[in-house]
Coordinates of C-alpha atoms in Angstrom, one line a residue:
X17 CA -14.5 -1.4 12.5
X18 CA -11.2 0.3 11.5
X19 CA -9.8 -3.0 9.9
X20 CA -11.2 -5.3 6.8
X21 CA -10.7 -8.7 6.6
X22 CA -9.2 -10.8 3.6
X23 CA -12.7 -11.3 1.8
X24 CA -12.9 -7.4 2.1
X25 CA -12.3 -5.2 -1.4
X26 CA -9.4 -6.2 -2.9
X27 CA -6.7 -4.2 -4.2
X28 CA -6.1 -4.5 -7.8
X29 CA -9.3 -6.1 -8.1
X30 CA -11.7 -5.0 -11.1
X31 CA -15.2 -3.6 -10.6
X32 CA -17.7 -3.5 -14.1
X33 CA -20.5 -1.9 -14.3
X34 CA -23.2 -2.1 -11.8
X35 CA -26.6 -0.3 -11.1
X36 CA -28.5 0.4 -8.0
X37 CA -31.3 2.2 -7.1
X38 CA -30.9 5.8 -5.8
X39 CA -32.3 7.7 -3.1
X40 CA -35.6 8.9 -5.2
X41 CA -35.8 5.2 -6.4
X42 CA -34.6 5.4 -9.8
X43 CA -32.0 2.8 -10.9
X44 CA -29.0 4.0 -12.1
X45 CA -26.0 2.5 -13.5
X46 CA -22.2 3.1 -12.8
X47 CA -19.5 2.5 -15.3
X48 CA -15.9 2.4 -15.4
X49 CA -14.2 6.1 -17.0
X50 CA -13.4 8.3 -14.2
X51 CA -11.7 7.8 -10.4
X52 CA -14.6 7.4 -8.0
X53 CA -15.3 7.2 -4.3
X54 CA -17.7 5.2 -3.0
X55 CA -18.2 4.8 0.8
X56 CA -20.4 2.3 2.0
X57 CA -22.6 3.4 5.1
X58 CA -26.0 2.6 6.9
X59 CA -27.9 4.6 8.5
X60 CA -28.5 2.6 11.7
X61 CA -25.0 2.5 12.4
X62 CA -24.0 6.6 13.5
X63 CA -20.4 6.1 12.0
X64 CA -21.9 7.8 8.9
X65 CA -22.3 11.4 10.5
X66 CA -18.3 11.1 11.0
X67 CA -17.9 9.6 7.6
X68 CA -19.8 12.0 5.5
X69 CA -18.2 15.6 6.4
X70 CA -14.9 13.7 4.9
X71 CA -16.2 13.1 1.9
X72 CA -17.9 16.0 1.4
X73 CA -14.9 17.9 1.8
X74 CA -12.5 15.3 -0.2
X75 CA -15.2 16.2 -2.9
X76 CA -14.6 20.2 -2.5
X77 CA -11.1 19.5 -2.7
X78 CA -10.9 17.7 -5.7
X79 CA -13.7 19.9 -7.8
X80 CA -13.2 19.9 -11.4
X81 CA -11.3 17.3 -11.5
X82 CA -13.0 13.9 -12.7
X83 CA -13.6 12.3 -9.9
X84 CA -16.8 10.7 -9.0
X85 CA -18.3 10.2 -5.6
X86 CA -21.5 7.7 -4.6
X87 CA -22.5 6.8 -0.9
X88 CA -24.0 3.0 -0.8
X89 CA -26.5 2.6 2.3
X90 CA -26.2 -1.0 2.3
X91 CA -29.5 -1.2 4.5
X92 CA -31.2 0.8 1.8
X93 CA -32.0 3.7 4.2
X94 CA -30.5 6.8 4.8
X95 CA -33.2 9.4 4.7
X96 CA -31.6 11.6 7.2
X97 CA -28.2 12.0 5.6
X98 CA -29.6 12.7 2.1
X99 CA -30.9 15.8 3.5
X100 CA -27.4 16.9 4.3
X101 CA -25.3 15.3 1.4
X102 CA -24.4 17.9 -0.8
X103 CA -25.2 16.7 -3.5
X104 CA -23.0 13.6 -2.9
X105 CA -25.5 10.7 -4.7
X106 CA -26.9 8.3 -2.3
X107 CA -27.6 5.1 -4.2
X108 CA -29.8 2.4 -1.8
X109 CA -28.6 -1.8 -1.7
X110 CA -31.8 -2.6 -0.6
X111 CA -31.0 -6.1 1.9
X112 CA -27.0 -5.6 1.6
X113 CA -27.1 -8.0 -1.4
X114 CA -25.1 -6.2 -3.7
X115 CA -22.4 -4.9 -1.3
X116 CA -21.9 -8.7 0.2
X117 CA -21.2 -9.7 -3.2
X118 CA -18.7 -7.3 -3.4
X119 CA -16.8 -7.8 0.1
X120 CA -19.0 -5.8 2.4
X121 CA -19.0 -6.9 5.6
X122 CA -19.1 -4.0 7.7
X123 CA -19.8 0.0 7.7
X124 CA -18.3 2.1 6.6
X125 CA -16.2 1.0 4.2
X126 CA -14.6 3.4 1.9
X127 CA -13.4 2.0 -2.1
X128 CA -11.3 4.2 -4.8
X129 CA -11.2 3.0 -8.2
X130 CA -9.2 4.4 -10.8
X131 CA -10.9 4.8 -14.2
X132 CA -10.6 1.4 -15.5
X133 CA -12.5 0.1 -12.4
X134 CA -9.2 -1.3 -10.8
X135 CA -9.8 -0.9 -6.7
X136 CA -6.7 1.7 -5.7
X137 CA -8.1 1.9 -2.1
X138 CA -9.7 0.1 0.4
X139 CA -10.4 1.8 3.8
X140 CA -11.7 0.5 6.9
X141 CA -13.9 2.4 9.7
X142 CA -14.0 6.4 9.3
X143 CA -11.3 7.4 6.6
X144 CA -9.7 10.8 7.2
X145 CA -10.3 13.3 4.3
X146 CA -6.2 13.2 3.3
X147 CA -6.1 9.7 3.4
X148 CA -8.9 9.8 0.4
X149 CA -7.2 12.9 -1.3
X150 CA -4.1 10.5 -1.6
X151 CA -5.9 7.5 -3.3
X152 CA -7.6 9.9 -5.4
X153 CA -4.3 11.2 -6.4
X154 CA -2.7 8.0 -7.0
X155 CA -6.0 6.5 -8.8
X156 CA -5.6 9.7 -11.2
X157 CA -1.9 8.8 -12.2
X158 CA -1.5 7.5 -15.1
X159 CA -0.4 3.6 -15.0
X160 CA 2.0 3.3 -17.8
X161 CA 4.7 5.9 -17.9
X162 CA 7.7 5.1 -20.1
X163 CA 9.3 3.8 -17.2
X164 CA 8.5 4.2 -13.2
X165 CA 11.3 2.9 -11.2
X166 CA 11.1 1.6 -7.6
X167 CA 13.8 0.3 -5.0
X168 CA 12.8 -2.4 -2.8
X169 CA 15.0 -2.4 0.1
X170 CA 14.9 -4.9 3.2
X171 CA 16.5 -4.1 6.5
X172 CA 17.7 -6.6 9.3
X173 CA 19.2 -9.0 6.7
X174 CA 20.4 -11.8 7.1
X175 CA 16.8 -13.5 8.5
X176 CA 15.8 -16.6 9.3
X177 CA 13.1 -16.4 6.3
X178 CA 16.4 -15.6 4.0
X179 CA 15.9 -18.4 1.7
X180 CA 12.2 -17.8 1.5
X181 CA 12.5 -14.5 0.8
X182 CA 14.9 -14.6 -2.0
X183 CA 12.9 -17.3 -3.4
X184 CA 10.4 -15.1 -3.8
X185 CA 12.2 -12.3 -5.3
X186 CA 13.0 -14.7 -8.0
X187 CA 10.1 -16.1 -8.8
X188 CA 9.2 -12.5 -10.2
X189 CA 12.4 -11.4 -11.1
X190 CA 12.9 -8.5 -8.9
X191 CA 16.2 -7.1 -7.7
X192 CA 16.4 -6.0 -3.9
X193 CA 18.7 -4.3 -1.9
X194 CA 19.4 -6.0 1.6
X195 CA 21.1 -3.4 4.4
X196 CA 22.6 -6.1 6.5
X197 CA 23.8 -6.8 10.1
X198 CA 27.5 -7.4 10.0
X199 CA 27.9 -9.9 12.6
X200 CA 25.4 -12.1 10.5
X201 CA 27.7 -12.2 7.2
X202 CA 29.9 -15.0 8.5
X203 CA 27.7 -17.2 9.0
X204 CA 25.9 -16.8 6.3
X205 CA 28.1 -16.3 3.4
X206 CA 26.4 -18.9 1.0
X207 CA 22.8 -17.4 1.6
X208 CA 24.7 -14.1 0.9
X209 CA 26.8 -14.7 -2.2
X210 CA 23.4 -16.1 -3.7
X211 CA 21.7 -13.1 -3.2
X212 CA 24.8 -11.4 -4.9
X213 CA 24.8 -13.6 -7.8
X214 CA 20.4 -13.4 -8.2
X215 CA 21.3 -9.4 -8.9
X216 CA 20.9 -8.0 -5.3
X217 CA 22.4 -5.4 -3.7
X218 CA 24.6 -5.7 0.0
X219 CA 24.7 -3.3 1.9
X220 CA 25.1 -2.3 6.0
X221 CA 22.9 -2.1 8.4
X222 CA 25.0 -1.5 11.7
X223 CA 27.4 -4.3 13.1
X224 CA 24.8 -5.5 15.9
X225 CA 21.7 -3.5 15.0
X226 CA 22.9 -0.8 17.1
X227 CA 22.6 2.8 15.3
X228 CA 25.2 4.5 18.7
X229 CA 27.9 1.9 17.8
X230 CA 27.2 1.0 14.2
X231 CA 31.4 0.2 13.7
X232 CA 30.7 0.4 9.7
X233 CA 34.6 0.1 9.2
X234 CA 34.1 -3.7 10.8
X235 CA 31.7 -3.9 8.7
X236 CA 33.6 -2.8 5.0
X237 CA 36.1 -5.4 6.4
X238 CA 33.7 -8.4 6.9
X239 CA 31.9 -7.7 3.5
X240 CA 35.3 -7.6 1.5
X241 CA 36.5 -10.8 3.4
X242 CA 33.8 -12.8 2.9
X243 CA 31.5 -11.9 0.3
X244 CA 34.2 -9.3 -1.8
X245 CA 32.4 -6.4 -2.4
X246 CA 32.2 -3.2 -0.9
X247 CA 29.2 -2.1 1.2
X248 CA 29.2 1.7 0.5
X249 CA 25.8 2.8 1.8
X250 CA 24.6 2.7 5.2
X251 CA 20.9 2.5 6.9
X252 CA 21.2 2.8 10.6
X253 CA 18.7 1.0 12.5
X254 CA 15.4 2.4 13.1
X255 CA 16.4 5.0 10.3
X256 CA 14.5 5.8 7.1
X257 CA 18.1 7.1 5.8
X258 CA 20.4 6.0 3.8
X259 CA 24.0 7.4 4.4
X260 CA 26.0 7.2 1.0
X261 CA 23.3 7.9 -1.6
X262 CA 23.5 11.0 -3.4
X263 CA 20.1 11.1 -4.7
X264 CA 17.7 12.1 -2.4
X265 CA 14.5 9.1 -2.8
X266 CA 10.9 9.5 -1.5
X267 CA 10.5 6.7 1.2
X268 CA 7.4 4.8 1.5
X269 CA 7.9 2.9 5.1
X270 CA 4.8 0.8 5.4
X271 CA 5.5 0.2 8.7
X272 CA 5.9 -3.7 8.4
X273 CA 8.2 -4.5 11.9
X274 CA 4.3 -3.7 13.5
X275 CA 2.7 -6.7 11.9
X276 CA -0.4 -5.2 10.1
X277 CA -3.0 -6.7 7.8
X278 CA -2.1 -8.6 4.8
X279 CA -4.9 -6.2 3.3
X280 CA -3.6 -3.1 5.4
X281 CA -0.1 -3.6 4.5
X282 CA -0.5 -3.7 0.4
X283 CA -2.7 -0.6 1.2
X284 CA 0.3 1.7 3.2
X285 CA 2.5 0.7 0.0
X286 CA 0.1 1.1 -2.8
X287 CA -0.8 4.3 -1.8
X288 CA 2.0 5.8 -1.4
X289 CA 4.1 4.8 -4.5
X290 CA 5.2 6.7 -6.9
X291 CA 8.6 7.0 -9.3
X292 CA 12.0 6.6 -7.9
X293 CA 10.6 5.8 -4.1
X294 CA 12.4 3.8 -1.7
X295 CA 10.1 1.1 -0.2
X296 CA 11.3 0.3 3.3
X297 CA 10.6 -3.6 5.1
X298 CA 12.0 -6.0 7.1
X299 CA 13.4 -9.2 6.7
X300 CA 12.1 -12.2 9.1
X301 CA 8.5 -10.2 9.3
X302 CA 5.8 -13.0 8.4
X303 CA 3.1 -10.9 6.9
X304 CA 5.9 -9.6 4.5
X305 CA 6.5 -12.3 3.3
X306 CA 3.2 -13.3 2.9
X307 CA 2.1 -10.4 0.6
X308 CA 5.0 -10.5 -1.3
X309 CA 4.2 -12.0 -4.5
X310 CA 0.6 -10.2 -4.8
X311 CA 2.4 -6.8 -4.0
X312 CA 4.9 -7.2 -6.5
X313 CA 2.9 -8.5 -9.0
X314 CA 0.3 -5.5 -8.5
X315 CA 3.1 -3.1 -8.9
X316 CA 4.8 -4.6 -11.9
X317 CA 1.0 -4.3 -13.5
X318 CA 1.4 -0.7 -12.7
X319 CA 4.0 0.3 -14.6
X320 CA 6.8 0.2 -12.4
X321 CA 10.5 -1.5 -13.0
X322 CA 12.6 -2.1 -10.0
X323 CA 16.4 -1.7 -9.4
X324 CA 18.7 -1.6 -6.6
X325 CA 20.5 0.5 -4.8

């Protein structure tokens, strides 16, 4: 059960409030004000007693901090575990009503929302302790700093998606930066000079996509006579650096070239983010593409300007 499908939680969904029932069968109510974890179990499926030690330990980690954490037994039983819960709230969806309505399809399922309500993180099967630490973290940010800036980079460009993809880019107005196989520029000069003049950055990427024999100088020399600029930074295949920049940028590398979940892929970028990161994908990858606009318009509601390299 380690991955969610589309209907699942969404990220940058909204939750209002809601009440349930809790273990002693009082209802309670929820309401949006402070991060919280909920993690939605049952107790006929035994993926809870690996669940529960995480949170229980994300919740010593993060003591005194306000963060909130609820287990949801979507069955509406969970006797056993509320004996061992430490003092983690247990709150019962008697028939699984409640949780379908919200995406629930399968246990466990663990949510972070951030204090407004907005879902940070969605996390499929048993979710390690750091991996909740982190959303809590990022949930706990605060959204609208003067300015948070990001650089969206793309590697393996030119791609046969080129058009596509800088379509996309302008429907939102962001600027990219585009490390690019040298023996591609030829023969794509027009898709290249349009990316030029829609405000993106060229750079190199290795003649042939071969980091031992990159030959940058044939490179420099195809850029200048084709496109006339100067390709002064370098990515070398299969590389997370960037040879040229003097500022050293935290690199969020979602991993894209391995074809994950729409869902799973927003969720390796939006929970890593933060100011001045580098956000490594790749051009001619069809889920990319896909998420595209609903990743960049969840991070533009974030706070976060973009710029290129």
């Amino acid at each position: 059960m380690a991955c969610l499908s589309y209907a699942d939680p969404h990220i940058g969904s909204k939750w209002t409030s809601f009440s349930l029932r809790d273990n002693g069968g009082r209802v309670t109510e929820w309401v949006p004000g402070e991060v919280t974890v909920i993690s939605f179990c049952a107790y006929w499926c035994d993926t809870w007693k690996t669940q529960l030690p995480r949170l229980i330990e994300a919740r010593k980690q993060t003591k005194g901090l306000p963060v909130r954490f609820l287990v949801v037994s979507i069955d509406g039983r969970w006797s056993e575990a509320s004996k061992t819960n430490h003092e983690i709230p247990m709150w019962l969806d008697y028939g699984g009503d409640w949780s379908r309505k919200h995406g629930i399809d399968r246990v466990p399922t663990t949510v972070v929302l951030d204090s407004t309500g907005e879902v940070r993180f969605v996390g499929g099967g048993v979710v390690r302790t750091e991996d909740i630490l982190g959303a809590i973290r990022q949930a706990n940010e605060t959204k609208s700093k003067s300015e948070q800036t990001l650089f969206l980079t793309f590697d393996d460009f030119p791609a046969g998606n080129g058009p596509e993809l800088l379509d996309a880019l302008r429907a939102q107005s962001i600027p990219a930066t585009f490390f690019c196989i040298g023996s591609r520029v030829a023969e794509n000069a027009s898709m290249l000079k349009r990316a030029i003049n829609e405000g993106h950055s060229l750079q190199s990427h290795s003649w042939s996509h071969n980091s031992s024999h990159p030959d940058l100088e044939k490179c420099r020399q195809i850029f200048r006579q084709v496109l006339g600029i100067e390709a002064k930074l370098y990515r070398p295949p299969g590389s997370e650096m960037i040879d040229g920049e003097a500022e050293h940028h935290p690199i969020v590398d979602p991993y894209d070239f391995q074809r994950p979940s729409r869902d799973e892929l927003i969720r390796r970028i939006i929970g890593c983010v933060r100011d001045r990161a580098i956000i490594q994908l790749h051009a001619n990858v069809k889920v990319t593409l896909e998420v595209l606009p609903e990743l960049l318009d969840l991070l533009k509601r974030r706070g976060f300007v973009f710029k290129v390299l």
